[in-house]
Amino acid sequence: MNKTLKYLLAGLLFTTTLFAQESTVKVNHEGKEFTMLKHAWKAQWITHPGESTLDFGVFVFRKHFDLPAVPDSFKVYVSADNRYRLFVNGTYVSQGPASGDINNYRYETLDIAPQLKAGKNVIAAEVVNFGEYRKASQQTFQTAFILQSDRNCPVEINTGGTPWIVAKNYGYEQIPFVSDSLRGYYAAGPCEHIIGDKFLWGWEEPDFDDSGFLKPKAATVEFAVGRGFLYGSTWYLVPRVIPPMEETKQRFASVARAEGLKADDSFIKGTGTLTIPANTKATILLDHGHHTIGQPEMFFSKGDGSRIKITYTEALYDKDWKKGHRDAIEGKHIMGYYDIVEPDGGDNRMFKPLAQRTYRYVQIDIETGEQPLEINDYYGVYVAYPFEEKAYFRSGDDTLSMIWDASWLTLRNSAVESFIDPYYEQLQYIGDTRIEALVAISVSGDDKLMRKAIDLFDKSRLPMGLTQSRYPSYIVQIIPTYSLLWVDMIHDYHMYRDDDEFLKNYVTGMKAVLDWWERKIGGKGMPTGMEWWNFTDWAKGYPNGIPPGADDGYSAAVALQYVYALQNASEMFAEWGMNEDAEHFSELAKSVTEATVKWCYNKDRGMFAETPEQKLYSQHTNILAILTDAVPEDEQKALMQKILKDTYLIQTTIYFKFYLFEALEKAGLGELYTGLLDNWKNQLKMGLTTFAETDVEPRSECHAWSASPDYHLTKIVAGIRPDAPNFKKVLISPNLSSLNNVEAAMPHPKGSIEVDLKKRKNKLTGTVTLPNGIPGTFVWKGNVMELHPGTNEINVKAK
């Protein structure tokens, strides 16, 4: 060994030892106390010493320890690669870790004191590596598990420092799914095949016989460090920043169809057992009643030699692969991913998928052998981000109420540890997330998932400056226009939350994105020579979602998206005192706008064309012209009317309707909003319970970029919106249209903003209530009225 390597190893050993001594080292070299988990952990990552740590596998780790008495608190810090489920003395405690990437790998902080007892205790963790077919959002290095007990715990139970035992659960096999399997792009991971004769039934129970596990301990993989450590590691551990997921039992609505046996609904209602006789083939179709997500639990007994196939789908298909009305099942079949369970003949067995399943319909195909099979109970467990519905919108219009409820369910089913498409991809895209975050923050008031998304997108940035289009993901995809929407999303947070110190962390990232775009400005003064996928909308006339000219020339739609982000960035930078950058972005926005007007504005039509050739026109580009003031403010109403009336324009889909409605309100035509919701009404008429990815024959039945009505009903109809950065002032500018009354509320960091308005002919009466310390302005049909904190009486006539 050469001297340099010898000294490096000695230094590493010394440093690791120093930082690991939690009980004695409490200060750094400056005499300041520091958090041990930010540096080297005392615990170490462990794994199975004899199995592949890269391929699919499910492993059980167990730790036995004694306690003289139950402490008031027993904190542990836990993580795993890929995922874990943790039990203490047979009681379920947690699953995780929360989504992140290798350089920001999450750990959970748990207090397990309520599950402990005096005497013997057992902690059991199930760790899964989904292997080659893992979902695209799963970043991984290898199978591993880590648990560290807090320095104040009465006993130390750290992995790597005290003996843990481990076994592979050979009762799991993987069922991979790819896009061809499911008739559309799929990236959400595999399902499971349970082989009952090999399964470690009861592995989580304290009295489980683990004498066959590998002893004395699992193998150490790597010493564990946080992001404050000075040496490299595989996983850089950082704390979870979002709350635990909601986990709530949900019952199926009905047995929709049964073939091969008579099946009542007692086994899905928890009131009875379904017995499938020996040597029987049967199919049972269950209807949950509405779209949902989670990890269903099936309890079964006996059935040695049986095979249970459980297929999950958002909708059924007819022979032509059309979905039709979602409630109709006659002549339809199921297609979707599935799990397979082969019982071992034991009693009270339970199958719960390792990962999320998404469904409205579930089909159970059963084939029994010589022993009857009993299904004792079957229900869903809803696992989702714990958003609470604090906003409300009531108008007496039943259809608007249905749209509100379906939009909220769409958002709920698309929000877990990140904002996702729940069935096909489970990826967090910037374009979707911007809308989802606005719905979440305006209905629930909870901004944690939005903050996490903003941060993750920043961490996705590539060396040339752009963010990835979706993150976390181990498959890199780049949509330059989505990088612009990330800047817009930061501006949204700036308007709705008073935490600019948080946002200033992303100044470097925003500048990197905008600098990349500036380098793309060509001879005509607009971006050109665009690389990657410049998706804007799944519109007919936009091949693969790309506006004309974006790939091979100049695109007004792309240019104005750039201007929109420049304007938002300039506004924020000016307010933060970064005047040079603010002025630069402002001048750049003006320059690109002028170029777009010069080359793409058709004076005869009074509209912007897609390209300088001025052959094609879209709603999209003209919507963006209004949002960016590329068309003067006094001409915006006329342009919006053309956008709505000219059917020869390339039309927006349900996704880009969000921007259409933003422009509608800006142009002073908010009164038209409730009459423009056919995309959502048509989906309700077809039996959808959540709103889909596209308007016609959608792949995904739940796509929360279409949940925007829950944002716009409060913003446009009830008129509640920020009137100053950081939501320090409120503007109430209602657009009741044909509605005679509106009651609505939106959560604000300092309380609830509430409106209760009644319209009679040309008169509006009611109240507006603002939180303490928050002033506002009321505007309606020529009336302007200052609002004070507390309750304000409204009694005005249209002017």
mmCIF file of C-alpha atoms in Angstrom, residues 45-325:
data_model
loop_
_atom_site.group_PDB
_atom_site.id
_atom_site.type_symbol
_atom_site.label_atom_id
_atom_site.label_comp_id
_atom_site.label_asym_id
_atom_site.label_seq_id
_atom_site.Cartn_x
_atom_site.Cartn_y
_atom_site.Cartn_z
ATOM 1 C CA TRP A 45 -26.435 0.474 5.392
ATOM 2 C CA ILE A 46 -26.961 -3.293 5.462
ATOM 3 C CA THR A 47 -28.114 -5.876 2.936
ATOM 4 C CA HIS A 48 -28.378 -9.610 2.329
ATOM 5 C CA PRO A 49 -24.833 -11.005 2.054
ATOM 6 C CA GLY A 50 -25.578 -13.800 -0.403
ATOM 7 C CA GLU A 51 -28.243 -12.539 -2.826
ATOM 8 C CA SER A 52 -28.156 -10.166 -5.772
ATOM 9 C CA THR A 53 -28.581 -6.626 -4.573
ATOM 10 C CA LEU A 54 -29.419 -5.311 -8.058
ATOM 11 C CA ASP A 55 -32.156 -7.661 -9.234
ATOM 12 C CA PHE A 56 -35.758 -7.900 -8.075
ATOM 13 C CA GLY A 57 -36.026 -9.230 -4.549
ATOM 14 C CA VAL A 58 -37.955 -8.840 -1.312
ATOM 15 C CA PHE A 59 -36.015 -9.125 1.930
ATOM 16 C CA VAL A 60 -37.016 -9.256 5.580
ATOM 17 C CA PHE A 61 -34.766 -7.688 8.232
ATOM 18 C CA ARG A 62 -35.439 -8.390 11.918
ATOM 19 C CA LYS A 63 -33.978 -7.058 15.145
ATOM 20 C CA HIS A 64 -34.614 -8.494 18.627
ATOM 21 C CA PHE A 65 -33.910 -6.343 21.680
ATOM 22 C CA ASP A 66 -34.928 -6.027 25.328
ATOM 23 C CA LEU A 67 -36.215 -3.005 27.219
ATOM 24 C CA PRO A 68 -36.446 -2.750 31.019
ATOM 25 C CA ALA A 69 -39.385 -0.331 30.601
ATOM 26 C CA VAL A 70 -41.212 1.522 27.864
ATOM 27 C CA PRO A 71 -39.592 4.939 27.333
ATOM 28 C CA ASP A 72 -41.588 8.112 26.745
ATOM 29 C CA SER A 73 -39.916 8.436 23.361
ATOM 30 C CA PHE A 74 -37.884 6.113 21.153
ATOM 31 C CA LYS A 75 -36.935 7.889 17.935
ATOM 32 C CA VAL A 76 -35.467 6.042 14.990
ATOM 33 C CA TYR A 77 -34.286 7.244 11.597
ATOM 34 C CA VAL A 78 -35.111 4.869 8.748
ATOM 35 C CA SER A 79 -34.531 4.508 5.023
ATOM 36 C CA ALA A 80 -34.157 1.808 2.398
ATOM 37 C CA ASP A 81 -33.347 1.263 -1.250
ATOM 38 C CA ASN A 82 -35.844 0.839 -3.016
ATOM 39 C CA ARG A 83 -38.702 0.816 -0.468
ATOM 40 C CA TYR A 84 -39.499 -0.478 3.017
ATOM 41 C CA ARG A 85 -42.440 -1.326 5.255
ATOM 42 C CA LEU A 86 -41.673 -1.204 8.986
ATOM 43 C CA PHE A 87 -43.389 -3.122 11.800
ATOM 44 C CA VAL A 88 -42.735 -2.988 15.531
ATOM 45 C CA ASN A 89 -43.984 -5.951 17.556
ATOM 46 C CA GLY A 90 -46.324 -6.853 14.710
ATOM 47 C CA THR A 91 -47.832 -3.360 14.399
ATOM 48 C CA TYR A 92 -47.479 -1.486 11.139
ATOM 49 C CA VAL A 93 -45.628 1.812 11.627
ATOM 50 C CA SER A 94 -44.505 3.268 8.323
ATOM 51 C CA GLN A 95 -43.605 2.814 4.683
ATOM 52 C CA GLY A 96 -41.104 4.793 2.670
ATOM 53 C CA PRO A 97 -38.790 6.399 2.001
ATOM 54 C CA ALA A 98 -40.379 9.461 0.423
ATOM 55 C CA SER A 99 -39.385 9.952 -3.196
ATOM 56 C CA GLY A 100 -36.093 11.666 -3.978
ATOM 57 C CA ASP A 101 -32.871 11.000 -5.824
ATOM 58 C CA ILE A 102 -29.572 9.393 -4.871
ATOM 59 C CA ASN A 103 -28.006 12.739 -3.951
ATOM 60 C CA ASN A 104 -31.030 13.658 -1.852
ATOM 61 C CA TYR A 105 -32.127 10.321 -0.454
ATOM 62 C CA ARG A 106 -34.901 10.623 2.105
ATOM 63 C CA TYR A 107 -35.084 9.146 5.574
ATOM 64 C CA GLU A 108 -38.037 9.141 7.961
ATOM 65 C CA THR A 109 -37.985 10.131 11.632
ATOM 66 C CA LEU A 110 -40.308 7.881 13.622
ATOM 67 C CA ASP A 111 -41.167 7.606 17.296
ATOM 68 C CA ILE A 112 -41.866 3.923 17.905
ATOM 69 C CA ALA A 113 -42.409 4.195 21.672
ATOM 70 C CA PRO A 114 -46.182 3.533 21.377
ATOM 71 C CA GLN A 115 -45.471 0.132 19.800
ATOM 72 C CA LEU A 116 -42.816 -0.961 22.336
ATOM 73 C CA LYS A 117 -43.259 -2.972 25.513
ATOM 74 C CA ALA A 118 -41.210 -3.873 28.548
ATOM 75 C CA GLY A 119 -39.202 -7.012 27.897
ATOM 76 C CA LYS A 120 -38.614 -8.541 24.469
ATOM 77 C CA ASN A 121 -39.275 -6.469 21.322
ATOM 78 C CA VAL A 122 -38.933 -7.099 17.616
ATOM 79 C CA ILE A 123 -38.531 -4.637 14.770
ATOM 80 C CA ALA A 124 -39.194 -6.121 11.329
ATOM 81 C CA ALA A 125 -38.704 -4.413 7.977
ATOM 82 C CA GLU A 126 -39.654 -5.615 4.523
ATOM 83 C CA VAL A 127 -37.359 -4.143 1.875
ATOM 84 C CA VAL A 128 -38.045 -4.479 -1.845
ATOM 85 C CA ASN A 129 -35.841 -3.842 -4.836
ATOM 86 C CA PHE A 130 -38.035 -3.710 -7.949
ATOM 87 C CA GLY A 131 -35.032 -4.389 -10.151
ATOM 88 C CA GLU A 132 -34.818 -3.836 -13.888
ATOM 89 C CA TYR A 133 -38.545 -3.161 -14.313
ATOM 90 C CA ARG A 134 -38.824 -0.626 -11.478
ATOM 91 C CA LYS A 135 -40.915 2.454 -12.143
ATOM 92 C CA ALA A 136 -39.106 5.269 -13.910
ATOM 93 C CA SER A 137 -39.246 7.537 -10.860
ATOM 94 C CA GLN A 138 -37.324 5.057 -8.679
ATOM 95 C CA GLN A 139 -33.689 6.031 -8.347
ATOM 96 C CA THR A 140 -31.584 3.282 -6.828
ATOM 97 C CA PHE A 141 -28.087 2.027 -6.180
ATOM 98 C CA GLN A 142 -28.682 -1.418 -4.661
ATOM 99 C CA THR A 143 -30.840 -3.256 -2.134
ATOM 100 C CA ALA A 144 -30.096 -1.813 1.304
ATOM 101 C CA PHE A 145 -31.675 -0.885 4.629
ATOM 102 C CA ILE A 146 -30.675 1.496 7.410
ATOM 103 C CA LEU A 147 -32.105 2.257 10.842
ATOM 104 C CA GLN A 148 -30.489 4.390 13.517
ATOM 105 C CA SER A 149 -31.821 4.917 17.022
ATOM 106 C CA ASP A 150 -31.589 8.356 18.550
ATOM 107 C CA ARG A 151 -28.742 9.055 20.985
ATOM 108 C CA ASN A 152 -31.297 9.394 23.821
ATOM 109 C CA CYS A 153 -32.781 5.939 23.344
ATOM 110 C CA PRO A 154 -32.194 3.527 26.254
ATOM 111 C CA VAL A 155 -30.715 0.882 23.920
ATOM 112 C CA GLU A 156 -28.928 1.084 20.604
ATOM 113 C CA ILE A 157 -30.473 -0.869 17.726
ATOM 114 C CA ASN A 158 -28.503 0.554 14.807
ATOM 115 C CA THR A 159 -28.044 -1.417 11.619
ATOM 116 C CA GLY A 160 -24.399 -2.223 11.048
ATOM 117 C CA GLY A 161 -23.535 -1.593 14.676
ATOM 118 C CA THR A 162 -25.712 -4.215 16.359
ATOM 119 C CA PRO A 163 -26.789 -7.624 15.012
ATOM 120 C CA TRP A 164 -29.700 -7.695 12.557
ATOM 121 C CA ILE A 165 -30.815 -10.841 10.777
ATOM 122 C CA VAL A 166 -32.052 -11.094 7.212
ATOM 123 C CA ALA A 167 -33.752 -13.492 4.815
ATOM 124 C CA LYS A 168 -34.950 -13.278 1.240
ATOM 125 C CA ASN A 169 -38.657 -13.902 0.797
ATOM 126 C CA TYR A 170 -38.631 -16.411 -2.051
ATOM 127 C CA GLY A 171 -42.425 -16.280 -2.146
ATOM 128 C CA TYR A 172 -42.206 -13.180 -4.364
ATOM 129 C CA GLU A 173 -41.666 -13.241 -8.090
ATOM 130 C CA GLN A 174 -41.963 -10.294 -10.408
ATOM 131 C CA ILE A 175 -44.523 -9.714 -13.181
ATOM 132 C CA PRO A 176 -43.025 -7.064 -15.486
ATOM 133 C CA PHE A 177 -45.158 -4.740 -17.575
ATOM 134 C CA VAL A 178 -44.054 -2.570 -20.471
ATOM 135 C CA SER A 179 -45.858 -0.155 -22.774
ATOM 136 C CA ASP A 180 -46.874 -2.842 -25.273
ATOM 137 C CA SER A 181 -48.527 -4.780 -22.437
ATOM 138 C CA LEU A 182 -50.941 -1.957 -21.672
ATOM 139 C CA ARG A 183 -51.620 -0.273 -25.030
ATOM 140 C CA GLY A 184 -49.884 2.970 -24.085
ATOM 141 C CA TYR A 185 -46.715 4.423 -22.648
ATOM 142 C CA TYR A 186 -46.178 2.764 -19.262
ATOM 143 C CA ALA A 187 -43.468 3.470 -16.682
ATOM 144 C CA ALA A 188 -45.080 2.648 -13.316
ATOM 145 C CA GLY A 189 -43.321 -0.598 -12.422
ATOM 146 C CA PRO A 190 -44.052 -4.309 -12.052
ATOM 147 C CA CYS A 191 -46.662 -6.348 -10.216
ATOM 148 C CA GLU A 192 -46.192 -9.444 -8.061
ATOM 149 C CA HIS A 193 -46.588 -13.196 -8.207
ATOM 150 C CA ILE A 194 -47.006 -14.695 -4.728
ATOM 151 C CA ILE A 195 -45.975 -18.344 -4.326
ATOM 152 C CA GLY A 196 -47.648 -19.325 -1.085
ATOM 153 C CA ASP A 197 -45.551 -22.428 -0.385
ATOM 154 C CA LYS A 198 -42.387 -20.330 -0.304
ATOM 155 C CA PHE A 199 -43.787 -17.181 1.276
ATOM 156 C CA LEU A 200 -42.627 -15.997 4.716
ATOM 157 C CA TRP A 201 -46.147 -15.699 6.144
ATOM 158 C CA GLY A 202 -46.203 -13.687 9.371
ATOM 159 C CA TRP A 203 -42.663 -12.337 8.991
ATOM 160 C CA GLU A 204 -43.671 -9.123 10.760
ATOM 161 C CA GLU A 205 -44.981 -10.827 13.922
ATOM 162 C CA PRO A 206 -42.837 -10.922 17.074
ATOM 163 C CA ASP A 207 -43.367 -14.693 17.518
ATOM 164 C CA PHE A 208 -42.383 -15.502 13.928
ATOM 165 C CA ASP A 209 -39.774 -18.276 13.827
ATOM 166 C CA ASP A 210 -36.738 -16.570 12.315
ATOM 167 C CA SER A 211 -34.273 -19.291 13.247
ATOM 168 C CA GLY A 212 -33.666 -19.886 9.558
ATOM 169 C CA PHE A 213 -32.558 -16.284 8.941
ATOM 170 C CA LEU A 214 -28.905 -15.488 8.272
ATOM 171 C CA LYS A 215 -27.046 -14.842 11.523
ATOM 172 C CA PRO A 216 -25.376 -13.235 13.326
ATOM 173 C CA LYS A 217 -26.081 -10.180 11.194
ATOM 174 C CA ALA A 218 -26.792 -8.810 7.766
ATOM 175 C CA ALA A 219 -23.871 -7.626 5.663
ATOM 176 C CA THR A 220 -22.729 -4.016 5.812
ATOM 177 C CA VAL A 221 -22.946 -2.197 2.488
ATOM 178 C CA GLU A 222 -21.729 1.333 3.095
ATOM 179 C CA PHE A 223 -21.232 3.794 5.887
ATOM 180 C CA ALA A 224 -24.068 6.286 5.899
ATOM 181 C CA VAL A 225 -23.705 10.043 5.507
ATOM 182 C CA GLY A 226 -25.809 13.131 5.084
ATOM 183 C CA ARG A 227 -25.142 16.032 2.727
ATOM 184 C CA GLY A 228 -22.884 17.741 5.263
ATOM 185 C CA PHE A 229 -20.181 15.082 5.065
ATOM 186 C CA LEU A 230 -16.814 15.683 3.420
ATOM 187 C CA TYR A 231 -16.373 12.280 1.772
ATOM 188 C CA GLY A 232 -18.382 10.673 -0.986
ATOM 189 C CA SER A 233 -21.035 8.051 -0.421
ATOM 190 C CA THR A 234 -23.656 6.192 -2.388
ATOM 191 C CA TRP A 235 -26.750 7.708 -0.771
ATOM 192 C CA TYR A 236 -26.707 11.236 0.631
ATOM 193 C CA LEU A 237 -29.368 11.124 3.319
ATOM 194 C CA VAL A 238 -31.684 14.085 3.885
ATOM 195 C CA PRO A 239 -34.812 14.284 6.054
ATOM 196 C CA ARG A 240 -38.326 13.790 4.738
ATOM 197 C CA VAL A 241 -39.997 17.152 4.085
ATOM 198 C CA ILE A 242 -43.607 16.028 3.669
ATOM 199 C CA PRO A 243 -46.016 14.377 6.132
ATOM 200 C CA PRO A 244 -46.777 10.635 6.124
ATOM 201 C CA MET A 245 -49.296 9.511 3.558
ATOM 202 C CA GLU A 246 -52.927 9.116 4.494
ATOM 203 C CA GLU A 247 -53.808 5.418 4.695
ATOM 204 C CA THR A 248 -57.553 4.847 4.871
ATOM 205 C CA LYS A 249 -59.637 1.717 4.355
ATOM 206 C CA GLN A 250 -62.021 1.931 1.383
ATOM 207 C CA ARG A 251 -64.771 -0.567 0.561
ATOM 208 C CA PHE A 252 -65.716 -1.596 -2.965
ATOM 209 C CA ALA A 253 -69.160 -0.430 -4.049
ATOM 210 C CA SER A 254 -70.441 -3.657 -5.593
ATOM 211 C CA VAL A 255 -69.918 -6.976 -7.286
ATOM 212 C CA ALA A 256 -70.537 -5.885 -10.866
ATOM 213 C CA ARG A 257 -70.407 -9.321 -12.471
ATOM 214 C CA ALA A 258 -69.734 -12.926 -11.455
ATOM 215 C CA GLU A 259 -69.168 -15.951 -13.666
ATOM 216 C CA GLY A 260 -68.671 -19.534 -12.536
ATOM 217 C CA LEU A 261 -70.273 -19.035 -9.123
ATOM 218 C CA LYS A 262 -72.797 -16.926 -7.279
ATOM 219 C CA ALA A 263 -71.091 -14.109 -5.380
ATOM 220 C CA ASP A 264 -72.837 -11.638 -3.126
ATOM 221 C CA ASP A 265 -71.058 -8.587 -1.766
ATOM 222 C CA SER A 266 -70.551 -9.800 1.798
ATOM 223 C CA PHE A 267 -66.843 -10.497 1.281
ATOM 224 C CA ILE A 268 -66.205 -6.920 0.070
ATOM 225 C CA LYS A 269 -68.362 -5.422 2.817
ATOM 226 C CA GLY A 270 -66.594 -7.259 5.636
ATOM 227 C CA THR A 271 -69.746 -9.137 6.624
ATOM 228 C CA GLY A 272 -69.068 -12.605 5.269
ATOM 229 C CA THR A 273 -66.778 -15.028 3.462
ATOM 230 C CA LEU A 274 -66.852 -15.983 -0.186
ATOM 231 C CA THR A 275 -66.159 -19.683 -0.659
ATOM 232 C CA ILE A 276 -65.021 -20.922 -4.050
ATOM 233 C CA PRO A 277 -65.536 -24.697 -4.264
ATOM 234 C CA ALA A 278 -62.789 -27.101 -5.236
ATOM 235 C CA ASN A 279 -62.048 -27.554 -8.955
ATOM 236 C CA THR A 280 -63.825 -24.332 -9.939
ATOM 237 C CA LYS A 281 -63.060 -21.594 -12.423
ATOM 238 C CA ALA A 282 -64.678 -18.285 -11.559
ATOM 239 C CA THR A 283 -64.434 -14.614 -12.449
ATOM 240 C CA ILE A 284 -65.619 -11.777 -10.231
ATOM 241 C CA LEU A 285 -65.661 -8.169 -11.424
ATOM 242 C CA LEU A 286 -65.689 -5.571 -8.655
ATOM 243 C CA ASP A 287 -66.675 -1.931 -9.091
ATOM 244 C CA HIS A 288 -65.175 0.477 -6.604
ATOM 245 C CA GLY A 289 -67.724 3.079 -7.682
ATOM 246 C CA HIS A 290 -65.119 5.723 -8.441
ATOM 247 C CA HIS A 291 -61.482 6.030 -9.413
ATOM 248 C CA THR A 292 -59.029 5.378 -6.593
ATOM 249 C CA ILE A 293 -55.445 4.509 -5.726
ATOM 250 C CA GLY A 294 -53.707 2.587 -2.954
ATOM 251 C CA GLN A 295 -52.743 -0.881 -1.822
ATOM 252 C CA PRO A 296 -55.745 -3.225 -1.527
ATOM 253 C CA GLU A 297 -55.683 -5.964 1.088
ATOM 254 C CA MET A 298 -57.086 -9.435 0.402
ATOM 255 C CA PHE A 299 -57.553 -11.879 3.287
ATOM 256 C CA PHE A 300 -57.946 -15.513 2.320
ATOM 257 C CA SER A 301 -57.788 -19.023 3.750
ATOM 258 C CA LYS A 302 -57.214 -22.563 2.467
ATOM 259 C CA GLY A 303 -57.172 -22.911 -1.321
ATOM 260 C CA ASP A 304 -54.047 -25.034 -1.636
ATOM 261 C CA GLY A 305 -53.421 -25.501 -5.363
ATOM 262 C CA SER A 306 -55.488 -22.417 -6.276
ATOM 263 C CA ARG A 307 -54.495 -19.485 -8.446
ATOM 264 C CA ILE A 308 -55.879 -15.965 -7.967
ATOM 265 C CA LYS A 309 -55.288 -13.331 -10.625
ATOM 266 C CA ILE A 310 -56.156 -9.751 -9.636
ATOM 267 C CA THR A 311 -56.382 -7.275 -12.521
ATOM 268 C CA TYR A 312 -56.671 -3.516 -11.991
ATOM 269 C CA THR A 313 -58.034 -1.037 -14.509
ATOM 270 C CA GLU A 314 -59.361 2.506 -14.631
ATOM 271 C CA ALA A 315 -62.044 1.570 -17.186
ATOM 272 C CA LEU A 316 -63.387 -1.410 -19.148
ATOM 273 C CA TYR A 317 -63.112 -1.838 -22.932
ATOM 274 C CA ASP A 318 -65.439 -3.078 -25.638
ATOM 275 C CA LYS A 319 -64.350 -5.316 -28.546
ATOM 276 C CA ASP A 320 -63.083 -2.259 -30.459
ATOM 277 C CA TRP A 321 -61.019 -1.090 -27.484
ATOM 278 C CA LYS A 322 -63.364 1.795 -26.794
ATOM 279 C CA LYS A 323 -64.257 2.650 -23.216
ATOM 280 C CA GLY A 324 -67.720 4.121 -23.709
ATOM 281 C CA HIS A 325 -69.747 5.032 -20.650
#
